[in-house]
CSV table of C-alpha atoms in Angstrom, one decimal:
chain,number,residue,atom,x,y,z
A,28,UNK,CA,-96.7,19.6,47.3
A,29,UNK,CA,-95.1,18.6,50.5
A,30,UNK,CA,-97.4,17.1,53.1
A,31,UNK,CA,-96.9,16.4,56.7
A,32,UNK,CA,-93.9,14.2,57.3
A,33,UNK,CA,-93.0,12.2,60.3
A,34,UNK,CA,-89.8,10.3,61.2
A,35,UNK,CA,-88.9,7.7,61.8
A,36,UNK,CA,-91.7,5.7,60.3
A,37,UNK,CA,-90.9,2.7,62.4
A,38,UNK,CA,-89.2,2.6,65.8
A,39,UNK,CA,-88.5,-0.4,68.0
A,40,UNK,CA,-87.4,0.3,71.5
A,41,UNK,CA,-86.6,-1.8,74.5
A,42,UNK,CA,-88.7,-1.2,77.6
A,43,UNK,CA,-87.2,1.6,79.6
A,44,UNK,CA,-85.5,3.4,76.6
A,45,UNK,CA,-86.4,7.0,75.7
A,46,UNK,CA,-87.6,7.8,72.2
A,47,UNK,CA,-88.1,11.0,70.2
A,48,UNK,CA,-90.6,11.2,67.4
A,49,UNK,CA,-90.4,14.1,64.9
A,50,UNK,CA,-93.1,15.9,62.9
A,51,UNK,CA,-92.5,18.3,60.1
A,52,UNK,CA,-95.8,20.0,59.5
A,53,UNK,CA,-96.8,21.8,56.2
A,54,UNK,CA,-94.9,25.0,56.0
A,55,UNK,CA,-96.9,28.0,57.4
A,56,UNK,CA,-99.4,25.8,59.3
A,57,UNK,CA,-100.2,27.3,62.7
A,58,UNK,CA,-101.9,24.4,64.4
A,59,UNK,CA,-100.3,21.2,65.2
A,60,UNK,CA,-101.8,18.1,66.8
A,61,UNK,CA,-100.4,14.8,68.1
A,62,UNK,CA,-102.5,11.6,68.3
A,63,UNK,CA,-102.0,8.1,69.5
A,64,UNK,CA,-103.6,5.2,67.7
A,65,UNK,CA,-103.7,1.8,69.2
A,66,UNK,CA,-104.2,-1.2,67.0
A,67,UNK,CA,-107.8,-1.4,65.8
A,68,UNK,CA,-108.8,1.9,67.5
A,69,UNK,CA,-109.4,5.4,66.2
A,70,UNK,CA,-106.8,8.1,66.9
A,71,UNK,CA,-106.8,9.7,70.4
A,72,UNK,CA,-105.9,13.2,71.0
A,73,UNK,CA,-102.6,13.8,72.9
A,74,UNK,CA,-101.7,17.5,72.6
A,75,UNK,CA,-102.2,20.7,70.7
A,76,UNK,CA,-99.9,23.5,69.6
A,77,UNK,CA,-100.7,26.9,68.2
A,78,UNK,CA,-97.4,28.1,66.8
A,79,UNK,CA,-94.9,27.5,69.6
A,80,UNK,CA,-97.5,27.5,72.4
A,81,UNK,CA,-98.8,24.2,73.8
A,82,UNK,CA,-102.3,25.2,74.5
A,83,UNK,CA,-103.6,21.7,75.5
A,84,UNK,CA,-101.7,18.7,76.8
A,85,UNK,CA,-104.7,17.1,78.5
A,86,UNK,CA,-104.4,13.9,76.4
A,87,UNK,CA,-100.8,13.0,77.4
A,88,UNK,CA,-101.2,9.7,79.3
A,89,UNK,CA,-98.5,10.3,81.8
A,90,UNK,CA,-95.6,12.6,82.7
A,91,UNK,CA,-93.4,10.3,80.7
A,92,UNK,CA,-94.8,12.0,77.6
A,93,UNK,CA,-93.5,15.4,76.6
A,94,UNK,CA,-94.0,17.4,73.4
A,95,UNK,CA,-92.4,20.6,72.2
A,96,UNK,CA,-92.5,22.9,69.2
A,97,UNK,CA,-89.9,25.5,70.0
A,98,UNK,CA,-89.8,27.6,66.8
A,99,UNK,CA,-93.5,27.0,65.8
A,100,UNK,CA,-92.7,24.6,63.0
A,101,UNK,CA,-91.1,21.2,63.7
A,102,UNK,CA,-92.5,19.4,66.7
A,103,UNK,CA,-91.0,16.5,68.7
A,104,UNK,CA,-92.9,14.0,70.9
A,105,UNK,CA,-90.7,12.5,73.5
A,106,UNK,CA,-91.5,9.4,75.5
A,107,UNK,CA,-89.3,8.6,78.5
A,108,UNK,CA,-88.8,5.2,80.0
A,109,UNK,CA,-91.0,3.5,77.4
A,110,UNK,CA,-93.4,0.9,78.5
A,111,UNK,CA,-95.1,-1.9,76.4
A,112,UNK,CA,-98.4,0.0,76.6
A,113,UNK,CA,-96.8,2.8,74.7
A,114,UNK,CA,-96.8,0.7,71.6
A,115,UNK,CA,-98.9,2.4,69.0
A,116,UNK,CA,-98.9,4.6,65.9
A,117,UNK,CA,-98.3,8.2,66.7
A,118,UNK,CA,-99.9,10.6,64.3
A,119,UNK,CA,-99.2,14.2,63.7
A,120,UNK,CA,-101.6,16.6,62.0
A,121,UNK,CA,-101.3,20.2,61.0
A,122,UNK,CA,-103.8,22.9,60.0
A,123,UNK,CA,-103.2,26.3,58.4
A,124,UNK,CA,-105.0,28.2,61.2
A,125,UNK,CA,-105.9,27.8,64.8
A,126,UNK,CA,-109.0,25.7,65.1
A,127,UNK,CA,-110.5,22.9,63.1
A,128,UNK,CA,-113.7,24.2,61.9
A,129,UNK,CA,-113.3,25.4,58.3
A,130,UNK,CA,-109.9,24.2,57.3
A,131,UNK,CA,-108.7,20.6,56.8
A,132,UNK,CA,-106.4,18.9,59.2
A,133,UNK,CA,-103.6,17.3,57.2
A,134,UNK,CA,-102.2,14.1,58.8
A,135,UNK,CA,-98.8,12.6,58.5
A,136,UNK,CA,-98.2,8.9,57.9
A,137,UNK,CA,-97.5,8.2,61.5
A,138,UNK,CA,-94.7,6.6,63.4
A,139,UNK,CA,-95.2,3.0,64.5
A,140,UNK,CA,-93.6,2.5,67.9
A,141,UNK,CA,-93.1,-1.0,69.2
A,142,UNK,CA,-91.8,-1.4,72.7
A,143,UNK,CA,-90.4,-4.9,73.5
B,15,UNK,CA,-117.8,15.4,74.0
B,16,UNK,CA,-120.8,14.3,71.9
B,17,UNK,CA,-120.5,10.8,70.7
B,18,UNK,CA,-121.1,9.1,67.3
B,19,UNK,CA,-122.1,5.5,66.6
B,20,UNK,CA,-121.1,3.8,63.4
B,21,UNK,CA,-121.3,0.1,62.2
B,22,UNK,CA,-118.0,-1.7,62.6
B,23,UNK,CA,-117.9,-2.8,59.0
B,24,UNK,CA,-119.6,-2.7,55.7
B,25,UNK,CA,-119.1,-4.3,52.3
B,26,UNK,CA,-119.8,-2.9,48.8
B,27,UNK,CA,-119.3,-4.1,45.3
B,28,UNK,CA,-117.0,-2.1,43.1
B,29,UNK,CA,-118.7,0.7,41.1
B,30,UNK,CA,-121.8,0.6,43.2
B,31,UNK,CA,-122.9,3.4,45.6
B,32,UNK,CA,-122.1,3.1,49.3
B,33,UNK,CA,-124.1,4.7,52.1
B,34,UNK,CA,-122.2,4.9,55.4
B,35,UNK,CA,-124.4,5.7,58.4
B,36,UNK,CA,-123.6,7.7,61.5
B,37,UNK,CA,-125.8,8.3,64.6
B,38,UNK,CA,-125.1,11.3,66.7
B,39,UNK,CA,-128.2,11.7,68.9
B,40,UNK,CA,-126.6,14.0,71.5
B,41,UNK,CA,-125.3,16.5,68.8
B,42,UNK,CA,-125.6,20.1,69.9
B,43,UNK,CA,-126.7,23.0,67.8
B,44,UNK,CA,-123.1,24.2,67.2
B,45,UNK,CA,-121.5,20.9,66.3
B,46,UNK,CA,-120.3,20.3,62.8
B,47,UNK,CA,-120.3,16.8,61.3
B,48,UNK,CA,-116.9,15.8,59.8
B,49,UNK,CA,-115.9,12.7,58.0
B,50,UNK,CA,-112.4,11.4,57.7
B,51,UNK,CA,-111.1,8.2,56.2
B,52,UNK,CA,-108.0,6.2,56.9
B,53,UNK,CA,-106.4,4.0,54.2
B,54,UNK,CA,-104.2,1.1,55.4
B,55,UNK,CA,-100.9,2.3,56.8
B,56,UNK,CA,-101.7,6.0,56.3
B,57,UNK,CA,-102.9,8.8,58.4
B,58,UNK,CA,-106.5,10.0,58.2
B,59,UNK,CA,-107.5,12.2,55.4
B,60,UNK,CA,-110.4,14.7,55.3
B,61,UNK,CA,-113.5,13.8,53.3
B,62,UNK,CA,-116.3,16.2,53.9
B,63,UNK,CA,-118.1,18.1,56.6
B,64,UNK,CA,-121.4,19.9,57.1
B,65,UNK,CA,-123.7,21.6,59.6
B,66,UNK,CA,-127.3,21.3,58.5
B,67,UNK,CA,-127.6,21.2,54.8
B,68,UNK,CA,-126.5,18.4,52.5
B,69,UNK,CA,-123.0,18.8,51.1
B,70,UNK,CA,-121.3,17.6,47.9
B,71,UNK,CA,-117.6,17.6,46.9
B,72,UNK,CA,-115.4,15.7,44.5
B,73,UNK,CA,-114.9,12.8,46.9
B,74,UNK,CA,-118.4,12.2,48.4
B,75,UNK,CA,-121.8,13.6,49.5
B,76,UNK,CA,-123.0,14.1,53.0
B,77,UNK,CA,-126.7,13.8,53.7
B,78,UNK,CA,-127.7,15.2,57.2
B,79,UNK,CA,-131.0,14.3,58.7
B,80,UNK,CA,-133.5,17.2,59.4
B,81,UNK,CA,-133.1,16.7,63.2
B,82,UNK,CA,-129.3,16.3,62.8
B,83,UNK,CA,-129.3,13.2,64.9
B,84,UNK,CA,-127.9,11.1,62.1
B,85,UNK,CA,-126.0,11.6,58.9
B,86,UNK,CA,-124.9,9.4,55.9
B,87,UNK,CA,-121.7,9.6,53.9
B,88,UNK,CA,-122.4,8.7,50.3
B,89,UNK,CA,-119.7,7.4,47.9
B,90,UNK,CA,-121.3,7.4,44.5
B,91,UNK,CA,-119.3,4.8,42.9
B,92,UNK,CA,-117.0,2.7,45.2
B,93,UNK,CA,-113.6,1.8,43.9
B,94,UNK,CA,-111.0,-0.5,45.4
B,95,UNK,CA,-109.1,2.6,46.5
B,96,UNK,CA,-112.1,3.6,48.7
B,97,UNK,CA,-111.4,0.6,51.0
B,98,UNK,CA,-110.6,2.3,54.3
B,99,UNK,CA,-111.9,3.0,57.8
B,100,UNK,CA,-114.4,5.9,57.7
B,101,UNK,CA,-114.7,8.1,60.9
B,102,UNK,CA,-117.7,10.3,61.6
B,103,UNK,CA,-116.7,13.0,64.1
B,104,UNK,CA,-118.5,15.9,65.8
B,105,UNK,CA,-116.6,19.2,66.0
B,106,UNK,CA,-117.6,22.0,68.3
B,107,UNK,CA,-117.5,25.4,66.8
B,108,UNK,CA,-115.2,27.9,68.4
B,109,UNK,CA,-111.8,27.4,70.1
B,110,UNK,CA,-109.4,24.9,68.4
B,111,UNK,CA,-111.8,22.0,68.4
B,112,UNK,CA,-110.2,19.1,70.1
B,113,UNK,CA,-111.9,16.1,68.5
B,114,UNK,CA,-112.7,12.5,69.5
B,115,UNK,CA,-112.4,9.8,66.9
B,116,UNK,CA,-114.5,6.7,67.5
B,117,UNK,CA,-113.6,3.2,66.0
B,118,UNK,CA,-115.1,4.1,62.6
B,119,UNK,CA,-116.6,1.8,59.9
B,120,UNK,CA,-114.2,-0.4,58.0
B,121,UNK,CA,-115.4,-0.4,54.3
B,122,UNK,CA,-114.5,-3.4,52.2
B,123,UNK,CA,-114.9,-3.0,48.4
B,124,UNK,CA,-115.4,-6.2,46.5
B,125,UNK,CA,-114.1,-6.4,42.9
């Protein structure tokens, strides 16, 4: 069956450009997470949605990062005025219910962002 | 958040068992122990989780120490496809469980 998909898979941006990264979660999944993964590191939490509500954005590194999920399905992570330190893999994960405990989080393949 | 400590890397011969350790000395009574793995160029995938008792599934076994301060992920017969970074994560019960990944253990499987 269809898993979590992300697009684009690779994105190269010049410093100062705005980028938008898309996540298509598994249909019907309530929870959606965004993570940032720097080279050689584990994923770091960015933000969490339950349906269309953004319940936690404490991991967003600056006000240049913005995420939305307006209809409770597809989500977009937007980065304004990209900086070199934004270069990383951005992972999206979805889960059938709110919370993590008993159900698996399903991760997408990630979008590799390179800022020149 | 409670932290976990894992070796940076391990090696195993193909078709031999692999024991991946994880220390979590500050674990609380309501924390679950989850393991995920990340194959090259892919997102993490769930492997197994447990609370107090040992757990088995089709992918692996999880052995949890009696005091819960450590656990071991057991791959019964390593294959080349098991080469990945393995993450041991503590997940609080309740709420939506924001989690913290560490740097994990990079497992190399030698043919």
